[in-house]
């Protein structure tokens, strides 16, 4: 069973009141089904229609390159190459390098080579099953981000990349974040003053709302996924990425036990970390891959659990990213950089804690 909406961007829709909207208030809002999720793209300004559809074109172009389930994609060609180097385009070239670096930074808590294990659980094909320990033990031998990093060819011309024999990669854990990074550039090129972009749990709050206040980004309450607009809390954000990962997004049940899709690369099993969701927030800046970073971190820190996730945050410079952690024991932990931008939903029943450095 799928839960596609990890976090929801709360939209402020303006009405014309019988008059023509000013150029700054003009907006275009489109829905896009891509990258295995439902997306909503809303742009403002005189060039908002062109900007919105340029965002969609960017997403669909990346999907064609990065989809593991499309046999004609660059990722599929790389996975089928049997360990040989293959020529790749600029986006895959950049993203492979970034994914390898993020894997190293998180010490393998995020690892794109976990793909064969994810497939063994049936999450890639939606044919769910619990693999045997012997099967997992064999597949875990293929999980090694160093094979991508060591064989990556940064000076090759034309661009080329390779993975280890028998390995397969799945960039689903960073593809939407990378798309959001590229969308920042699209919005700037179209001189869009503000936009709100929801790529299925990957939110880009670009600029501010037409009334000058921050965008309101709701964090789904993992304990109330069947209730409409049930949030753990709401973030007030401007020019920021907010990416949420949670075990409630995609899961199945077998013999009375629930298995979710966030696999721990160290064990081959769904992560059992005491967290039910992780939201990573970082500034949206052109020229930086902060959306990609947030996407990878949200998965990695979910795998790590609360204590290691906060240690990881404390080890980074202030302002690089902030966190909202929802725990199994009924707490919402917010890092201090978000304390004045987060409002707990009191109806959720959670208690709020602020983590400091």
Tab-separated table of C-alpha atoms in Angstrom:
chain	number	residue	atom	x	y	z
A	1	UNK	CA	0.000	0.000	0.000
A	2	UNK	CA	1.342	3.397	-0.917
A	3	UNK	CA	1.346	6.676	0.906
A	4	UNK	CA	2.500	9.138	-1.728
A	5	UNK	CA	2.054	12.372	0.218
A	6	UNK	CA	4.847	12.669	2.811
A	7	UNK	CA	4.383	16.345	3.480
A	8	UNK	CA	1.851	18.755	2.085
A	9	UNK	CA	2.405	22.290	0.887
A	10	UNK	CA	-0.447	24.449	2.123
A	11	UNK	CA	-1.381	26.697	-0.775
A	12	UNK	CA	-2.734	30.219	-0.513
A	13	UNK	CA	-4.890	30.652	-3.623
A	14	UNK	CA	-5.830	34.223	-4.524
A	15	UNK	CA	-9.217	35.160	-5.923
A	16	UNK	CA	-9.619	37.946	-8.471
A	17	UNK	CA	-12.663	39.616	-6.821
A	18	UNK	CA	-13.932	40.599	-10.250
A	19	UNK	CA	-10.795	42.466	-11.321
A	20	UNK	CA	-7.709	41.446	-13.239
A	21	UNK	CA	-4.831	40.091	-11.135
A	22	UNK	CA	-1.633	42.104	-11.023
A	23	UNK	CA	1.378	40.587	-12.819
A	24	UNK	CA	2.923	39.609	-9.489
A	25	UNK	CA	-0.261	37.794	-8.431
A	26	UNK	CA	-0.773	35.952	-11.726
A	27	UNK	CA	-0.332	32.239	-11.197
A	28	UNK	CA	-0.286	28.896	-12.961
A	29	UNK	CA	-0.901	25.627	-11.144
A	30	UNK	CA	-0.435	22.227	-12.774
A	31	UNK	CA	-0.504	18.647	-11.548
A	32	UNK	CA	2.127	16.200	-12.756
A	33	UNK	CA	2.335	12.434	-12.309
A	34	UNK	CA	6.003	11.515	-12.577
A	35	UNK	CA	8.791	9.734	-10.697
A	36	UNK	CA	6.207	7.423	-9.148
A	37	UNK	CA	4.427	10.221	-7.309
A	38	UNK	CA	1.853	13.006	-7.613
A	39	UNK	CA	3.294	16.508	-7.934
A	40	UNK	CA	1.869	20.013	-7.768
A	41	UNK	CA	3.648	22.954	-9.398
A	42	UNK	CA	2.376	26.479	-8.720
A	43	UNK	CA	4.225	29.502	-10.081
A	44	UNK	CA	3.549	33.236	-9.862
A	45	UNK	CA	4.389	36.248	-11.997
A	46	UNK	CA	3.850	37.316	-15.593
A	47	UNK	CA	5.759	34.314	-16.941
A	48	UNK	CA	4.166	31.806	-14.571
A	49	UNK	CA	2.587	29.562	-17.273
A	50	UNK	CA	5.852	29.175	-19.181
A	51	UNK	CA	7.728	28.599	-15.921
A	52	UNK	CA	5.324	25.918	-14.679
A	53	UNK	CA	5.514	23.909	-17.895
A	54	UNK	CA	9.298	24.337	-18.053
A	55	UNK	CA	9.408	22.795	-14.569
A	56	UNK	CA	7.346	19.867	-15.827
A	57	UNK	CA	9.674	19.432	-18.814
A	58	UNK	CA	12.649	19.327	-16.441
A	59	UNK	CA	11.002	16.638	-14.316
A	60	UNK	CA	10.023	14.464	-17.272
A	61	UNK	CA	13.458	14.753	-18.850
A	62	UNK	CA	15.096	13.597	-15.627
A	63	UNK	CA	12.606	10.755	-15.266
A	64	UNK	CA	13.571	9.446	-18.713
A	65	UNK	CA	17.235	9.455	-17.725
A	66	UNK	CA	17.024	8.214	-14.128
A	67	UNK	CA	14.115	5.769	-13.950
A	68	UNK	CA	15.270	2.309	-12.955
A	69	UNK	CA	12.070	0.736	-14.279
A	70	UNK	CA	12.394	2.253	-17.767
A	71	UNK	CA	14.534	-0.169	-19.795
A	72	UNK	CA	15.638	2.650	-22.091
A	73	UNK	CA	16.872	4.989	-19.351
A	74	UNK	CA	20.530	5.756	-18.733
A	75	UNK	CA	20.306	4.164	-15.297
A	76	UNK	CA	18.957	0.936	-16.795
A	77	UNK	CA	21.800	0.874	-19.333
A	78	UNK	CA	24.303	1.343	-16.534
A	79	UNK	CA	22.707	-1.412	-14.451
A	80	UNK	CA	22.758	-3.776	-17.432
A	81	UNK	CA	26.390	-3.109	-18.312
A	82	UNK	CA	27.794	-5.879	-16.123
A	83	UNK	CA	30.376	-3.626	-14.510
A	84	UNK	CA	31.620	-2.055	-17.741
A	85	UNK	CA	31.868	1.708	-18.073
A	86	UNK	CA	29.140	3.336	-20.151
A	87	UNK	CA	28.714	6.847	-21.496
A	88	UNK	CA	26.207	8.880	-19.512
A	89	UNK	CA	24.675	12.336	-19.758
A	90	UNK	CA	25.567	15.311	-17.618
A	91	UNK	CA	22.713	14.870	-15.122
A	92	UNK	CA	23.455	11.233	-14.345
A	93	UNK	CA	27.176	11.999	-14.274
A	94	UNK	CA	26.676	14.744	-11.677
A	95	UNK	CA	24.121	12.827	-9.669
A	96	UNK	CA	26.220	9.663	-9.444
A	97	UNK	CA	29.122	11.653	-8.075
A	98	UNK	CA	26.891	13.493	-5.608
A	99	UNK	CA	25.208	10.263	-4.492
A	100	UNK	CA	28.588	8.632	-3.899
A	101	UNK	CA	29.729	11.593	-1.818
A	102	UNK	CA	26.500	11.597	0.210
A	103	UNK	CA	26.839	7.855	0.776
A	104	UNK	CA	30.352	8.345	2.096
A	105	UNK	CA	29.287	11.282	4.251
A	106	UNK	CA	26.505	9.254	5.871
A	107	UNK	CA	28.764	6.172	6.147
A	108	UNK	CA	26.451	4.130	3.993
A	109	UNK	CA	23.162	4.920	5.738
A	110	UNK	CA	22.236	6.261	2.308
A	111	UNK	CA	23.464	3.976	-0.471
A	112	UNK	CA	22.187	3.898	-4.053
A	113	UNK	CA	23.546	0.357	-4.514
A	114	UNK	CA	20.939	-1.038	-2.105
A	115	UNK	CA	18.667	-1.406	-5.162
A	116	UNK	CA	18.823	-5.244	-5.417
A	117	UNK	CA	17.770	-5.535	-1.767
A	118	UNK	CA	14.858	-3.147	-2.267
A	119	UNK	CA	13.769	-5.236	-5.252
A	120	UNK	CA	13.964	-8.410	-3.167
A	121	UNK	CA	11.309	-6.920	-0.889
A	122	UNK	CA	9.193	-6.109	-3.960
A	123	UNK	CA	9.080	-2.341	-3.456
A	124	UNK	CA	10.371	-1.568	-6.938
A	125	UNK	CA	7.829	-3.761	-8.713
A	126	UNK	CA	4.976	-3.528	-6.158
A	127	UNK	CA	5.076	-7.304	-5.715
A	128	UNK	CA	5.688	-7.391	-1.980
A	129	UNK	CA	7.342	-10.308	-0.196
A	130	UNK	CA	9.625	-11.030	2.747
A	131	UNK	CA	12.931	-12.410	1.416
A	132	UNK	CA	14.796	-15.134	3.237
A	133	UNK	CA	17.851	-14.315	5.318
A	134	UNK	CA	20.005	-16.351	2.933
A	135	UNK	CA	18.760	-14.289	-0.020
A	136	UNK	CA	19.446	-11.046	1.818
A	137	UNK	CA	22.910	-12.181	2.859
A	138	UNK	CA	23.796	-12.804	-0.772
A	139	UNK	CA	22.411	-9.479	-1.969
A	140	UNK	CA	24.074	-7.481	0.804
A	141	UNK	CA	27.449	-8.412	-0.661
A	142	UNK	CA	26.540	-6.204	-3.631
A	143	UNK	CA	25.692	-3.184	-1.481
A	144	UNK	CA	28.831	-1.049	-1.623
A	145	UNK	CA	28.777	2.600	-2.643
A	146	UNK	CA	32.572	2.526	-2.902
A	147	UNK	CA	32.244	0.527	-6.123
A	148	UNK	CA	30.466	3.497	-7.667
A	149	UNK	CA	32.788	6.070	-6.193
A	150	UNK	CA	36.013	4.218	-7.053
A	151	UNK	CA	34.925	3.459	-10.595
A	152	UNK	CA	33.460	6.895	-11.268
A	153	UNK	CA	35.481	8.579	-14.011
A	154	UNK	CA	35.484	12.341	-13.318
A	155	UNK	CA	37.929	13.210	-16.112
A	156	UNK	CA	36.466	10.961	-18.802
A	157	UNK	CA	35.571	12.488	-22.132
A	158	UNK	CA	32.941	11.626	-23.128
A	159	UNK	CA	31.416	11.268	-19.673
A	160	UNK	CA	31.354	7.708	-18.425
A	161	UNK	CA	30.455	5.848	-15.247
A	162	UNK	CA	30.453	2.290	-13.975
A	163	UNK	CA	29.266	0.195	-11.062
A	164	UNK	CA	30.537	-3.121	-9.785
A	165	UNK	CA	29.644	-6.424	-11.490
A	166	UNK	CA	26.237	-7.618	-10.319
A	167	UNK	CA	25.390	-4.295	-8.742
A	168	UNK	CA	22.402	-2.100	-9.557
A	169	UNK	CA	21.664	1.456	-8.551
A	170	UNK	CA	18.396	3.208	-7.808
A	171	UNK	CA	18.484	7.007	-7.681
A	172	UNK	CA	14.926	7.318	-6.420
A	173	UNK	CA	16.302	8.560	-3.101
A	174	UNK	CA	17.817	11.660	-4.714
A	175	UNK	CA	16.081	12.137	-8.080
A	176	UNK	CA	13.244	14.363	-6.806
A	177	UNK	CA	15.697	16.400	-4.758
A	178	UNK	CA	17.891	16.886	-7.799
A	179	UNK	CA	14.819	17.864	-9.834
A	180	UNK	CA	14.005	20.492	-7.212
A	181	UNK	CA	17.560	21.834	-7.472
A	182	UNK	CA	17.177	22.211	-11.229
A	183	UNK	CA	13.763	23.813	-10.817
A	184	UNK	CA	15.349	26.628	-8.793
A	185	UNK	CA	17.327	27.541	-11.900
A	186	UNK	CA	14.215	27.303	-14.103
A	187	UNK	CA	12.339	29.696	-11.812
A	188	UNK	CA	15.206	32.158	-11.830
A	189	UNK	CA	15.509	32.024	-15.607
A	190	UNK	CA	11.801	32.823	-15.926
A	191	UNK	CA	12.068	35.644	-13.369
A	192	UNK	CA	9.412	34.047	-11.196
A	193	UNK	CA	8.992	36.042	-7.957
A	194	UNK	CA	7.532	33.156	-5.991
A	195	UNK	CA	6.471	29.540	-6.387
A	196	UNK	CA	5.462	26.544	-4.360
A	197	UNK	CA	6.516	23.157	-5.653
A	198	UNK	CA	5.503	19.819	-4.117
A	199	UNK	CA	7.272	16.863	-5.715
A	200	UNK	CA	5.578	14.202	-3.629
A	201	UNK	CA	7.118	14.976	-0.254
A	202	UNK	CA	9.938	17.116	-1.645
A	203	UNK	CA	8.798	20.698	-1.159
A	204	UNK	CA	10.395	23.838	-2.578
A	205	UNK	CA	9.085	27.039	-0.975
A	206	UNK	CA	10.433	29.645	-3.388
A	207	UNK	CA	10.281	33.291	-2.379
A	208	UNK	CA	7.396	34.206	-0.087
A	209	UNK	CA	3.628	34.276	-0.370
A	210	UNK	CA	1.937	37.153	-2.227
A	211	UNK	CA	1.130	38.804	1.116
A	212	UNK	CA	4.815	38.769	2.078
A	213	UNK	CA	4.545	36.021	4.689
A	214	UNK	CA	6.414	32.665	4.551
A	215	UNK	CA	4.895	29.624	2.888
A	216	UNK	CA	3.287	27.161	5.308
A	217	UNK	CA	4.513	23.602	4.849
A	218	UNK	CA	2.652	20.907	6.751
A	219	UNK	CA	4.475	17.792	7.984
A	220	UNK	CA	2.223	14.740	7.688
A	221	UNK	CA	1.434	13.040	10.981
A	222	UNK	CA	2.644	9.436	10.462
A	223	UNK	CA	0.106	8.198	13.023
A	224	UNK	CA	-2.870	9.730	11.167
A	225	UNK	CA	-2.178	9.085	7.505
A	226	UNK	CA	-5.820	8.277	6.789
A	227	UNK	CA	-7.006	11.658	8.077
A	228	UNK	CA	-7.086	14.596	5.687
A	229	UNK	CA	-4.834	17.498	6.731
A	230	UNK	CA	-3.546	15.646	9.796
A	231	UNK	CA	-0.185	17.213	10.571
A	232	UNK	CA	2.453	16.779	13.219
A	233	UNK	CA	3.145	20.465	12.742
A	234	UNK	CA	3.628	23.276	10.247
A	235	UNK	CA	6.811	24.990	9.082
A	236	UNK	CA	6.994	28.622	7.959
A	237	UNK	CA	9.540	28.690	5.117
A	238	UNK	CA	10.955	31.076	2.533
A	239	UNK	CA	13.459	30.064	-0.166
A	240	UNK	CA	13.844	26.610	1.344
A	241	UNK	CA	13.713	22.925	0.568
A	242	UNK	CA	11.824	20.641	2.952
A	243	UNK	CA	12.073	16.905	2.305
A	244	UNK	CA	10.301	14.273	4.382
A	245	UNK	CA	10.899	10.525	4.553
A	246	UNK	CA	8.731	8.162	6.581
A	247	UNK	CA	7.954	4.507	6.857
A	248	UNK	CA	4.246	5.215	6.333
A	249	UNK	CA	4.857	6.303	2.716
A	250	UNK	CA	5.023	2.809	1.258
A	251	UNK	CA	4.604	-0.438	3.122
A	252	UNK	CA	2.952	-3.827	3.206
A	253	UNK	CA	1.785	-6.234	5.885
A	254	UNK	CA	2.479	-9.954	6.139
A	255	UNK	CA	1.621	-12.315	8.982
A	256	UNK	CA	0.591	-9.394	11.156
A	257	UNK	CA	3.867	-7.502	10.730
A	258	UNK	CA	4.353	-4.255	8.828
A	259	UNK	CA	7.344	-3.792	6.509
A	260	UNK	CA	8.120	-0.327	5.125
A	261	UNK	CA	10.223	0.693	2.138
A	262	UNK	CA	13.161	2.468	3.845
A	263	UNK	CA	15.761	-0.283	3.870
A	264	UNK	CA	18.797	-0.186	6.152
A	265	UNK	CA	21.745	-0.938	3.822
A	266	UNK	CA	23.610	-2.562	6.712
A	267	UNK	CA	20.970	-5.193	7.512
A	268	UNK	CA	18.824	-5.476	4.383
A	269	UNK	CA	15.691	-5.034	6.515
A	270	UNK	CA	13.356	-2.043	6.865
A	271	UNK	CA	15.017	0.420	9.221
A	272	UNK	CA	13.932	0.026	12.848
A	273	UNK	CA	15.252	3.278	14.291
A	274	UNK	CA	12.513	4.545	16.580
A	275	UNK	CA	11.584	7.284	14.098
A	276	UNK	CA	8.388	7.516	12.078
A	277	UNK	CA	9.451	10.448	9.901
A	278	UNK	CA	12.388	12.750	9.236
A	279	UNK	CA	12.124	16.168	7.599
A	280	UNK	CA	15.281	17.928	6.422
A	281	UNK	CA	15.202	21.669	5.688
A	282	UNK	CA	17.905	23.652	3.875
A	283	UNK	CA	18.197	26.945	1.953
A	284	UNK	CA	17.239	26.866	-1.733
A	285	UNK	CA	20.213	28.363	-3.565
A	286	UNK	CA	21.159	28.196	-7.230
A	287	UNK	CA	24.483	26.472	-7.767
A	288	UNK	CA	24.131	24.263	-4.690
A	289	UNK	CA	22.600	20.789	-4.633
A	290	UNK	CA	20.804	21.325	-1.332
A	291	UNK	CA	17.622	19.701	-2.584
A	292	UNK	CA	19.599	16.581	-3.462
A	293	UNK	CA	21.306	16.717	-0.074
A	294	UNK	CA	17.986	16.994	1.789
A	295	UNK	CA	16.588	14.039	-0.142
A	296	UNK	CA	19.526	11.784	0.738
A	297	UNK	CA	19.773	12.997	4.334
A	298	UNK	CA	16.079	12.377	5.018
A	299	UNK	CA	16.578	8.703	4.169
A	300	UNK	CA	19.947	8.330	5.876
A	301	UNK	CA	18.885	10.007	9.118
A	302	UNK	CA	15.718	7.911	9.264
A	303	UNK	CA	17.973	4.850	9.119
A	304	UNK	CA	20.348	6.271	11.759
A	305	UNK	CA	17.693	7.047	14.366
A	306	UNK	CA	17.279	10.045	16.656
A	307	UNK	CA	20.580	10.060	18.540
A	308	UNK	CA	22.823	9.528	15.527
A	309	UNK	CA	20.754	11.909	13.399
A	310	UNK	CA	21.196	14.724	15.928
A	311	UNK	CA	24.910	13.965	16.269
A	312	UNK	CA	25.185	14.157	12.480
A	313	UNK	CA	23.409	17.547	12.541
A	314	UNK	CA	25.662	18.849	15.323
A	315	UNK	CA	28.763	17.847	13.384
A	316	UNK	CA	27.771	20.147	10.480
A	317	UNK	CA	28.053	23.917	10.347
A	318	UNK	CA	25.080	25.861	11.646
A	319	UNK	CA	22.589	26.726	8.932
A	320	UNK	CA	23.560	23.981	6.501
A	321	UNK	CA	20.384	22.050	7.314
A	322	UNK	CA	17.819	21.648	10.089
A	323	UNK	CA	15.626	18.751	11.181
A	324	UNK	CA	12.168	17.776	12.339
A	325	UNK	CA	12.097	14.249	13.771
A	326	UNK	CA	8.856	12.449	14.657
A	327	UNK	CA	9.443	9.564	17.053
A	328	UNK	CA	7.582	6.343	17.754
A	329	UNK	CA	7.179	7.339	21.415
A	330	UNK	CA	5.140	10.450	20.624
A	331	UNK	CA	7.627	13.307	20.379
A	332	UNK	CA	8.494	15.882	17.734
A	333	UNK	CA	12.138	16.934	17.954
A	334	UNK	CA	13.003	20.188	16.164
A	335	UNK	CA	16.556	21.481	15.821
A	336	UNK	CA	17.107	24.970	17.182
A	337	UNK	CA	17.404	26.630	13.765
A	338	UNK	CA	13.726	25.809	13.120
A	339	UNK	CA	12.377	26.491	16.612
A	340	UNK	CA	10.839	29.842	15.631
A	341	UNK	CA	9.557	28.522	12.303
A	342	UNK	CA	7.739	25.399	13.527
A	343	UNK	CA	4.272	25.224	15.069
A	344	UNK	CA	3.200	21.975	16.688
A	345	UNK	CA	-0.282	20.758	15.803
A	346	UNK	CA	-1.746	20.394	19.266
A	347	UNK	CA	-4.385	17.962	18.048
A	348	UNK	CA	-1.595	15.513	17.134
A	349	UNK	CA	-0.911	14.614	20.765
A	350	UNK	CA	2.856	14.935	20.323
A	351	UNK	CA	5.136	16.710	22.756
A	352	UNK	CA	7.626	19.198	21.336
A	353	UNK	CA	11.358	19.192	22.050
A	354	UNK	CA	14.034	21.553	20.721
A	355	UNK	CA	17.495	20.094	20.113
A	356	UNK	CA	20.435	22.426	20.601
A	357	UNK	CA	24.058	22.236	19.652
